Amino acid sequence: MMHMEAGQRVGVDECAPRSISPRLLELGLADFRDPRGSNMVARCEPFREWVDAASEAGLFQFLRHHDGAPDRVSEVVGWGGQRYVGINFASQDYLGLARHPAVLSAAEAALRRFGAHSAGSEPMGGGLAFAKALEREIADYVGHAHAVLFPTGWSAGFGTLQGIVRPYDAVVLDALAHNCLQLGAKSATDAVHHFAHNDMDSLRKRLHRLRDASPDQAILVVTESLFSMDSDSPAFDRLVSECREVGASLLVDVAHDLGVLGEQGRGLLWESGCHKDVDFIMGSFSKSFASIGGFLATREKGTSYYVRGFSGAYTFSNYLIPPQIAAIRAALGVARSDDGEALRRDALSRATWLREALESRGIRVLGRPSSLVIPFVGPEPVARVAYRSCLENGVILNNIEYPACRRGEARFRMQVTPLHVQDEIETAANVVSAAIKDARLHYSGFAKARARGA
Ligand SMILES: Cc1ncc(COP(=O)(O)O)c(C=O)c1O
């Protein structure tokens, strides 16, 4: 990669018109979700037009990619072709292990020894004996006895629900639970219900209504230990007691805190002491563990066997590949070591600096301290313009809008690593707070007019 400085913008002038068509701010992904018409090909075209126009204006927050490694300072290319160089807060490398020597050498050795490919799915003989150690290690880390590996975290969530829930069962999800959980539930049963985000009274009401109506129905409650769009968590004690009271099973997705929060990085669920009462703990290796992949950990062998027997995502998808397994094992080893302890301390201190720096500049930051720092923005038009401004001024982050959060509650997601330094955090706080304030000044009127239907 060429020498870069954050804030350097390459080739943006010729492709980013400064005047903004209202259509680019008014419409969002959700407006294109249900196109009508019998021609399935033609009805995609308005979406393409909108994506291309928003991308050319630098306002489309998706499909940006890295040109080079996703480092602390990275060069990225927007879908519209703009190049930006910035301090990177959009990499899910929570412990900064992506280039850790132990991870690199383990992945390289596995690549040389076993090749780049897995032979097939695990049930079809594609498993690798050396991954059995990873199963034991990850199960032990989260406090359960058994684990099943999946090629991605998404397939672990989807595959567990689809594998374990039958059409006559009910699933009750936190309204903001991850897409893999929502779709997994939908694929398994029509009896999919929601409770208000992290609201245990709402969960209780929902569970009792279901139990009163169907005394024998199996119910699975599904939530996350740390929500990545809000950096908040459910009250684990209450979650467990509500499930117990009606005889419901419980699944918790620990993707965003495992490795980085709690004693030895074992996560918030472990820290709460409630992990033993959770039937299904699933997570991802793409956040703290410098790779990609997912797992399901269970207390009982029976549930792990059942998922192995009946999950399409597990049975009909090739097994994890050797360098992936080796990288995950090495990253898990670091996470459990004294080095891991130091990395966690650094990760949290930097996240706290960034939170405080933003708050001291008048920006509301959502949730609790974690690797995820979530400055609240509000109306989508404001967020889109502020997002563009952040990129142009050398800060790479993600803009989160409906349907990933509620309408009118757009926010930025900044993922902090132990490798970020104080100067970068100060710069980021300046750029982000100025971008949000400036966009509010110029686009709040637009947002209000939109809310009135003007
Ligand atoms: C809560 C949650 N679960 C599962 C996943 C899927 O994990 P992966 O990206 O490793 O497939 C994600 C990814 O963003 C997530 O946020």
Coordinates of C-alpha atoms and ligand atoms in Angstrom, one line a residue:
M1 CA 0.0 0.0 0.0
M2 CA 1.2 3.5 -0.8
H3 CA 2.2 5.8 2.0
M4 CA -1.1 7.3 3.4
E5 CA -2.3 9.8 5.8
A6 CA -5.7 9.8 7.4
G7 CA -8.0 12.3 5.8
Q8 CA -6.3 12.0 2.4
R9 CA -9.0 11.6 -0.2
V10 CA -8.0 10.3 -3.5
G11 CA -10.0 11.0 -6.7
V12 CA -13.2 12.0 -5.0
D13 CA -13.7 15.3 -6.7
E14 CA -14.6 14.0 -10.0
C15 CA -17.3 11.6 -8.7
A16 CA -18.9 13.2 -5.7
P17 CA -21.3 16.0 -6.6
R18 CA -21.9 18.3 -3.6
S19 CA -25.5 19.1 -4.2
I20 CA -27.7 16.3 -2.9
S21 CA -30.9 15.1 -4.6
P22 CA -33.6 14.7 -1.9
R23 CA -34.2 11.2 -3.2
L24 CA -30.8 10.1 -2.0
L25 CA -31.6 11.2 1.5
E26 CA -35.2 10.3 1.6
L27 CA -35.1 6.7 0.5
G28 CA -33.4 3.8 2.3
L29 CA -32.8 0.1 1.8
A30 CA -36.2 -0.8 3.3
D31 CA -38.0 1.2 0.6
F32 CA -36.8 -1.3 -2.0
R33 CA -37.5 -4.5 0.0
D34 CA -40.9 -5.3 -1.4
P35 CA -40.9 -4.5 -5.1
R36 CA -44.0 -5.5 -7.0
G37 CA -44.4 -6.7 -10.6
S38 CA -44.2 -10.0 -12.3
N39 CA -40.8 -9.4 -13.9
M40 CA -38.3 -10.3 -11.2
V41 CA -35.4 -9.0 -13.1
A42 CA -36.9 -5.6 -14.1
R43 CA -38.1 -4.8 -10.6
C44 CA -34.5 -4.8 -9.3
E45 CA -33.6 -1.9 -11.5
P46 CA -34.9 1.0 -9.4
F47 CA -32.8 -0.3 -6.5
R48 CA -29.7 -0.3 -8.7
E49 CA -30.4 3.2 -9.9
W50 CA -30.7 4.4 -6.3
V51 CA -27.6 2.6 -5.1
D52 CA -25.5 3.9 -8.0
A53 CA -26.7 7.5 -7.5
A54 CA -26.3 7.4 -3.7
S55 CA -22.8 5.8 -4.1
E56 CA -21.7 8.5 -6.6
A57 CA -22.7 11.1 -4.1
G58 CA -20.7 9.3 -1.4
L59 CA -23.9 8.8 0.7
F60 CA -24.3 5.0 0.3
Q61 CA -22.9 3.4 3.4
F62 CA -22.7 -0.2 2.2
L63 CA -20.4 -2.1 -0.1
R64 CA -17.3 0.0 0.7
H65 CA -14.2 -2.1 0.6
H66 CA -10.6 -2.1 1.7
D67 CA -7.8 -1.6 -0.8
G68 CA -5.1 -3.3 1.2
A69 CA -5.3 -4.8 4.7
P70 CA -7.9 -3.5 7.1
D71 CA -5.3 -1.9 9.4
R72 CA -5.6 0.9 12.0
V73 CA -5.2 3.3 9.1
S74 CA -6.7 2.0 5.9
E75 CA -7.4 2.9 2.3
V76 CA -11.0 2.2 1.4
V77 CA -13.0 2.5 -1.9
G78 CA -16.7 3.4 -1.9
W79 CA -19.1 1.7 -4.2
G80 CA -19.1 4.9 -6.2
G81 CA -15.3 4.7 -6.7
Q82 CA -14.2 7.3 -4.2
R83 CA -11.0 6.5 -2.4
Y84 CA -10.5 7.6 1.2
V85 CA -7.7 7.1 3.6
G86 CA -8.7 7.1 7.3
I87 CA -8.3 5.9 10.8
N88 CA -10.2 2.7 10.7
F89 CA -13.0 2.1 13.2
A90 CA -14.8 -0.3 10.9
S91 CA -12.8 -3.5 11.5
Q92 CA -14.2 -6.2 13.8
D93 CA -10.7 -7.1 15.0
Y94 CA -11.6 -6.5 18.6
L95 CA -8.3 -7.8 20.1
G96 CA -6.2 -6.6 17.2
L97 CA -5.1 -10.1 16.4
A98 CA -5.4 -10.1 12.7
R99 CA -1.6 -9.7 12.3
H100 CA -0.5 -11.2 15.6
P101 CA 2.6 -13.4 14.9
A102 CA 1.1 -16.4 16.6
V103 CA -2.0 -16.2 14.4
L104 CA -0.1 -15.7 11.2
S105 CA 2.4 -18.5 11.8
A106 CA -0.3 -20.9 12.8
A107 CA -2.4 -20.1 9.8
E108 CA 0.6 -20.3 7.5
A109 CA 1.8 -23.7 8.9
A110 CA -1.7 -25.2 8.6
L111 CA -2.0 -23.9 5.0
R112 CA 1.3 -25.6 4.1
R113 CA 0.5 -28.8 6.0
F114 CA -3.2 -29.3 5.1
G115 CA -3.8 -27.1 2.1
A116 CA -6.3 -24.4 1.4
H117 CA -9.4 -26.6 1.2
S118 CA -11.7 -28.7 3.3
A119 CA -12.8 -32.0 1.8
G120 CA -16.6 -31.5 2.4
S121 CA -19.1 -31.0 5.1
E122 CA -18.3 -32.7 8.5
P123 CA -21.1 -35.3 8.2
M124 CA -19.8 -36.2 4.8
G125 CA -16.3 -36.8 6.0
G126 CA -14.9 -33.3 5.5
G127 CA -14.0 -32.6 9.1
L128 CA -10.4 -32.3 10.3
A129 CA -9.1 -34.1 13.3
F130 CA -7.1 -31.1 14.5
A131 CA -10.3 -29.0 14.8
K132 CA -11.6 -31.4 17.5
A133 CA -9.2 -29.5 19.9
L134 CA -10.9 -26.2 18.9
E135 CA -14.3 -27.8 19.7
R136 CA -13.1 -28.7 23.2
E137 CA -11.4 -25.3 23.7
I138 CA -14.3 -23.1 22.7
A139 CA -16.8 -25.3 24.7
D140 CA -14.6 -25.0 27.7
Y141 CA -14.1 -21.2 27.2
V142 CA -17.8 -20.5 27.3
G143 CA -18.4 -23.1 30.1
H144 CA -20.2 -25.9 28.3
A145 CA -19.2 -29.4 27.5
H146 CA -19.9 -29.8 23.7
A147 CA -19.4 -27.7 20.6
V148 CA -20.2 -27.8 17.0
L149 CA -18.3 -25.7 14.4
F150 CA -19.8 -23.9 11.5
P151 CA -18.0 -22.2 8.6
T152 CA -19.4 -18.7 9.6
G153 CA -21.0 -17.1 12.6
W154 CA -24.1 -16.4 10.5
S155 CA -24.5 -20.1 9.7
A156 CA -24.0 -21.0 13.3
G157 CA -27.0 -18.8 14.3
F158 CA -29.2 -19.7 11.4
G159 CA -28.2 -23.4 11.5
T160 CA -28.8 -23.9 15.2
L161 CA -32.3 -22.5 15.1
Q162 CA -33.2 -24.3 11.9
G163 CA -31.7 -27.5 13.3
I164 CA -33.2 -27.5 16.7
V165 CA -36.7 -25.9 16.3
R166 CA -39.5 -27.8 14.7
P167 CA -42.6 -26.4 13.0
Y168 CA -44.8 -27.0 16.0
D169 CA -42.4 -25.1 18.4
A170 CA -42.4 -21.4 19.2
V171 CA -39.4 -19.0 19.2
V172 CA -39.4 -15.8 21.1
L173 CA -36.7 -13.4 20.0
D174 CA -35.5 -10.0 21.2
A175 CA -36.8 -7.6 18.6
L176 CA -33.3 -6.5 17.7
A177 CA -31.7 -10.0 17.6
H178 CA -29.3 -10.6 14.7
N179 CA -30.5 -11.4 11.2
C180 CA -29.1 -15.0 11.4
L181 CA -31.3 -15.6 14.4
Q182 CA -34.4 -14.0 13.0
L183 CA -34.2 -15.8 9.7
G184 CA -33.2 -19.1 11.4
A185 CA -36.4 -18.9 13.5
K186 CA -38.6 -18.0 10.5
S187 CA -37.2 -20.9 8.5
A188 CA -38.1 -23.3 11.3
T189 CA -41.6 -22.3 12.4
D190 CA -44.4 -19.9 11.8
A191 CA -44.7 -19.4 15.5
V192 CA -42.1 -16.6 15.7
H193 CA -42.7 -13.9 18.4
H194 CA -40.8 -10.9 19.7
F195 CA -40.3 -9.1 22.9
A196 CA -39.2 -5.5 23.2
H197 CA -35.4 -5.0 23.2
N198 CA -33.9 -6.1 26.5
D199 CA -37.3 -5.7 28.2
M200 CA -37.8 -8.6 30.6
D201 CA -41.3 -7.6 31.4
S202 CA -42.2 -7.7 27.8
L203 CA -40.5 -11.2 27.6
R204 CA -42.4 -12.4 30.6
K205 CA -45.8 -11.3 29.2
R206 CA -45.1 -13.0 25.9
L207 CA -43.9 -16.2 27.5
H208 CA -46.9 -16.4 29.8
R209 CA -49.3 -15.8 27.0
L210 CA -47.8 -18.6 25.0
R211 CA -47.6 -21.0 27.9
D212 CA -51.2 -20.3 28.9
A213 CA -52.3 -21.0 25.3
S214 CA -50.1 -24.1 24.8
P215 CA -49.0 -25.9 28.0
D216 CA -47.0 -28.5 26.0
Q217 CA -45.4 -26.4 23.4
A218 CA -41.6 -26.2 23.3
I219 CA -40.4 -22.6 23.4
L220 CA -37.0 -21.2 22.6
V221 CA -36.0 -17.8 23.8
V222 CA -33.3 -16.1 21.7
T223 CA -31.2 -13.1 22.5
E224 CA -27.6 -11.7 22.5
S225 CA -25.2 -11.0 25.3
L226 CA -24.1 -7.7 23.8
F227 CA -26.0 -6.0 21.0
S228 CA -23.7 -4.5 18.4
M229 CA -25.9 -1.7 17.3
D230 CA -26.6 -0.5 20.9
S231 CA -23.7 -1.9 23.0
D232 CA -26.2 -3.1 25.6
S233 CA -27.1 -6.4 27.2
P234 CA -30.1 -8.1 28.8
A235 CA -30.4 -8.7 32.5
F236 CA -29.1 -12.3 32.5
D237 CA -30.5 -13.4 35.9
R238 CA -34.0 -12.3 34.9
L239 CA -33.7 -13.8 31.4
V240 CA -32.9 -17.2 32.9
S241 CA -35.6 -17.0 35.6
E242 CA -38.3 -16.0 33.1
C243 CA -37.4 -19.0 30.9
R244 CA -37.3 -21.4 33.8
E245 CA -40.7 -20.3 35.1
V246 CA -42.4 -21.4 31.9
G247 CA -40.0 -24.2 31.0
A248 CA -38.6 -22.4 27.9
S249 CA -35.1 -23.2 26.5
L250 CA -32.6 -20.3 26.0
L251 CA -30.2 -19.4 23.3
V252 CA -27.7 -16.6 23.7
D253 CA -25.5 -15.3 20.9
V254 CA -22.2 -14.1 22.4
A255 CA -20.5 -12.9 19.1
H256 CA -19.6 -9.4 20.3
D257 CA -18.3 -9.8 23.9
L258 CA -16.7 -13.2 23.9
G259 CA -12.9 -12.7 23.9
V260 CA -13.0 -9.1 25.0
L261 CA -15.2 -8.7 28.0
G262 CA -15.3 -10.4 31.4
E263 CA -12.7 -12.5 33.2
Q264 CA -10.3 -14.1 30.7
G265 CA -12.5 -12.6 28.0
R266 CA -15.1 -15.3 28.7
G267 CA -17.9 -12.8 28.1
L268 CA -20.7 -11.2 30.0
L269 CA -22.7 -14.3 30.3
W270 CA -19.9 -16.1 32.1
E271 CA -19.3 -13.0 34.2
S272 CA -23.0 -13.1 35.3
G273 CA -22.6 -16.7 36.3
C274 CA -25.7 -17.6 34.2
H275 CA -23.9 -19.5 31.5
K276 CA -24.7 -22.9 33.0
D277 CA -28.4 -22.1 32.7
V278 CA -28.2 -21.2 29.0
D279 CA -29.0 -24.2 26.8
F280 CA -27.4 -23.0 23.6
I281 CA -24.5 -20.6 23.5
M282 CA -23.5 -19.6 20.0
G283 CA -20.9 -17.2 18.7
S284 CA -18.6 -16.1 15.9
F285 CA -14.9 -16.2 15.3
S286 CA -14.9 -13.1 13.2
K287 CA -14.9 -10.5 16.0
S288 CA -12.3 -11.2 18.7
F289 CA -10.7 -14.2 17.0
A290 CA -9.1 -12.8 13.9
S291 CA -10.8 -15.1 11.5
I292 CA -14.3 -16.2 10.4
G293 CA -16.4 -19.2 11.6
G294 CA -19.0 -19.9 14.2
F295 CA -19.8 -22.3 16.9
L296 CA -22.6 -23.7 19.0
A297 CA -21.8 -24.8 22.5
T298 CA -24.2 -27.0 24.5
R299 CA -24.4 -28.5 28.0
E300 CA -25.9 -31.7 26.8
K301 CA -24.5 -34.1 24.1
G302 CA -28.1 -34.7 22.9
T303 CA -28.7 -31.2 21.7
S304 CA -25.3 -31.0 20.0
Y305 CA -26.0 -34.3 18.2
Y306 CA -29.4 -33.1 17.2
V307 CA -28.0 -30.0 15.5
R308 CA -25.4 -32.2 13.8
G309 CA -28.2 -34.4 12.5
F310 CA -30.7 -31.8 11.4
S311 CA -29.0 -28.4 10.6
G312 CA -28.8 -27.7 6.9
A313 CA -26.1 -25.1 7.4
Y314 CA -24.0 -27.7 9.1
T315 CA -24.7 -30.7 6.9
F316 CA -24.7 -29.1 3.5
S317 CA -21.9 -26.6 3.8
N318 CA -18.2 -27.4 3.6
Y319 CA -16.2 -27.6 6.8
L320 CA -13.9 -24.8 7.9
I321 CA -10.6 -24.7 6.1
P322 CA -7.3 -25.5 7.7
P323 CA -5.7 -22.0 8.0
Q324 CA -9.0 -20.7 9.4
I325 CA -9.1 -23.4 12.1
A326 CA -5.5 -22.8 13.0
A327 CA -5.9 -19.0 13.1
I328 CA -8.9 -19.3 15.4
R329 CA -7.1 -21.7 17.8
A330 CA -4.1 -19.4 17.9
A331 CA -6.3 -16.3 18.5
L332 CA -8.2 -18.2 21.2
G333 CA -4.8 -19.1 22.8
V334 CA -3.7 -15.5 22.9
A335 CA -7.1 -14.4 24.2
R336 CA -6.7 -16.8 27.2
S337 CA -3.1 -15.8 27.9
D338 CA -1.7 -12.9 29.9
D339 CA -1.2 -11.1 26.5
G340 CA -4.9 -11.4 26.0
E341 CA -5.5 -9.8 29.4
A342 CA -3.3 -6.8 28.4
L343 CA -5.1 -6.5 25.0
R344 CA -8.4 -6.5 26.7
R345 CA -7.3 -3.8 29.0
D346 CA -6.0 -1.7 26.1
A347 CA -9.2 -2.3 24.0
L348 CA -11.4 -1.2 26.8
S349 CA -9.3 1.8 27.8
R350 CA -9.4 3.0 24.2
A351 CA -13.1 2.5 23.9
T352 CA -13.6 4.5 27.1
W353 CA -11.3 7.3 25.8
L354 CA -13.4 7.5 22.6
R355 CA -16.7 7.4 24.5
E356 CA -15.5 10.2 26.8
A357 CA -14.0 12.3 24.0
L358 CA -17.3 12.1 22.1
E359 CA -19.4 12.9 25.2
S360 CA -17.3 15.8 26.1
R361 CA -18.0 17.2 22.6
G362 CA -21.7 16.9 23.2
I363 CA -22.4 13.6 21.4
R364 CA -24.6 11.0 23.1
V365 CA -22.9 7.6 23.1
L366 CA -25.2 4.6 23.5
G367 CA -24.8 1.6 25.7
R368 CA -22.1 0.3 28.0
P369 CA -18.3 0.4 27.4
S370 CA -17.2 -2.4 25.0
S371 CA -15.3 -2.6 21.7
L372 CA -18.4 -1.0 20.1
V373 CA -18.6 2.8 20.5
I374 CA -22.0 4.0 19.2
P375 CA -22.4 7.7 18.7
F376 CA -26.1 8.5 18.3
V377 CA -27.0 10.6 15.3
G378 CA -30.8 10.4 14.8
P379 CA -32.5 11.1 11.4
E380 CA -31.2 9.1 8.5
P381 CA -30.5 12.2 6.2
V382 CA -28.3 13.7 8.9
A383 CA -26.5 10.4 9.4
R384 CA -25.8 9.9 5.7
V385 CA -24.3 13.4 5.3
A386 CA -22.3 13.1 8.5
Y387 CA -21.0 9.7 7.4
R388 CA -19.7 11.1 4.1
S389 CA -18.1 13.9 6.0
C390 CA -16.3 11.5 8.4
L391 CA -14.9 9.5 5.4
E392 CA -13.8 12.7 3.7
N393 CA -12.1 13.9 6.8
G394 CA -10.2 10.7 7.6
V395 CA -12.4 8.6 9.8
I396 CA -13.7 5.3 8.6
L397 CA -16.8 4.0 10.4
N398 CA -20.2 2.5 9.7
N399 CA -23.5 4.2 9.5
I400 CA -26.3 2.1 10.9
E401 CA -29.8 2.8 9.8
Y402 CA -33.2 1.1 9.8
P403 CA -33.8 -1.8 9.6
A404 CA -30.7 -2.5 11.7
C405 CA -32.1 -0.1 14.3
R406 CA -35.4 1.8 14.7
R407 CA -36.4 4.5 12.1
G408 CA -35.1 8.0 12.9
E409 CA -32.5 6.5 15.3
A410 CA -29.5 6.2 13.0
R411 CA -26.1 5.9 14.7
F412 CA -22.5 5.3 13.8
R413 CA -20.8 2.1 14.8
M414 CA -17.1 2.5 15.7
Q415 CA -15.1 -0.6 16.5
V416 CA -12.1 0.2 18.6
T417 CA -9.1 -2.1 18.9
P418 CA -6.2 -2.2 21.4
L419 CA -4.0 -0.9 18.6
H420 CA -5.7 2.6 18.2
V421 CA -3.6 5.3 19.8
Q422 CA -4.7 8.3 21.8
D423 CA -4.1 10.9 19.0
E424 CA -6.2 8.9 16.6
I425 CA -9.0 8.7 19.1
E426 CA -8.9 12.5 19.7
T427 CA -8.9 13.1 15.9
A428 CA -11.8 10.7 15.5
A429 CA -13.8 12.4 18.2
N430 CA -13.2 15.8 16.6
V431 CA -14.1 14.7 13.1
V432 CA -17.2 12.7 14.2
S433 CA -18.6 15.3 16.5
A434 CA -18.1 18.1 14.0
A435 CA -19.6 16.0 11.2
I436 CA -22.7 15.2 13.2
K437 CA -23.2 18.8 14.4
D438 CA -22.7 20.2 11.0
A439 CA -25.1 17.8 9.4
R440 CA -27.7 18.5 12.1
L441 CA -27.4 22.2 11.4
H442 CA -27.9 21.8 7.7
Y443 CA -30.1 18.7 7.4
S444 CA -32.4 18.6 10.5
G445 CA -34.9 20.8 8.7
F446 CA -34.9 18.3 5.9
A447 CA -35.4 15.5 8.3
K448 CA -38.3 17.3 10.1
A449 CA -40.0 18.1 6.8
R450 CA -39.7 14.5 5.9
A451 CA -41.2 13.4 9.2
R452 CA -44.2 15.7 8.5
G453 CA -44.5 14.1 5.1
A454 CA -43.5 17.2 3.2
Ligands
LIG1 C1 -24.8 -11.0 16.9 C2 -24.2 -11.6 15.6 N1 -24.3 -13.0 15.4 C3 -23.8 -13.5 14.4 C4 -23.1 -12.8 13.4 C5 -22.5 -13.5 12.2 O1 -21.1 -13.7 12.4 P1 -20.2 -13.8 11.1 O2 -20.0 -12.4 10.6 O3 -18.9 -14.3 11.7 O4 -20.8 -14.7 10.1 C6 -22.9 -11.5 13.6 C7 -22.1 -10.7 12.6 O5 -22.0 -9.6 12.5 C8 -23.4 -10.9 14.7 O6 -23.3 -9.5 14.9

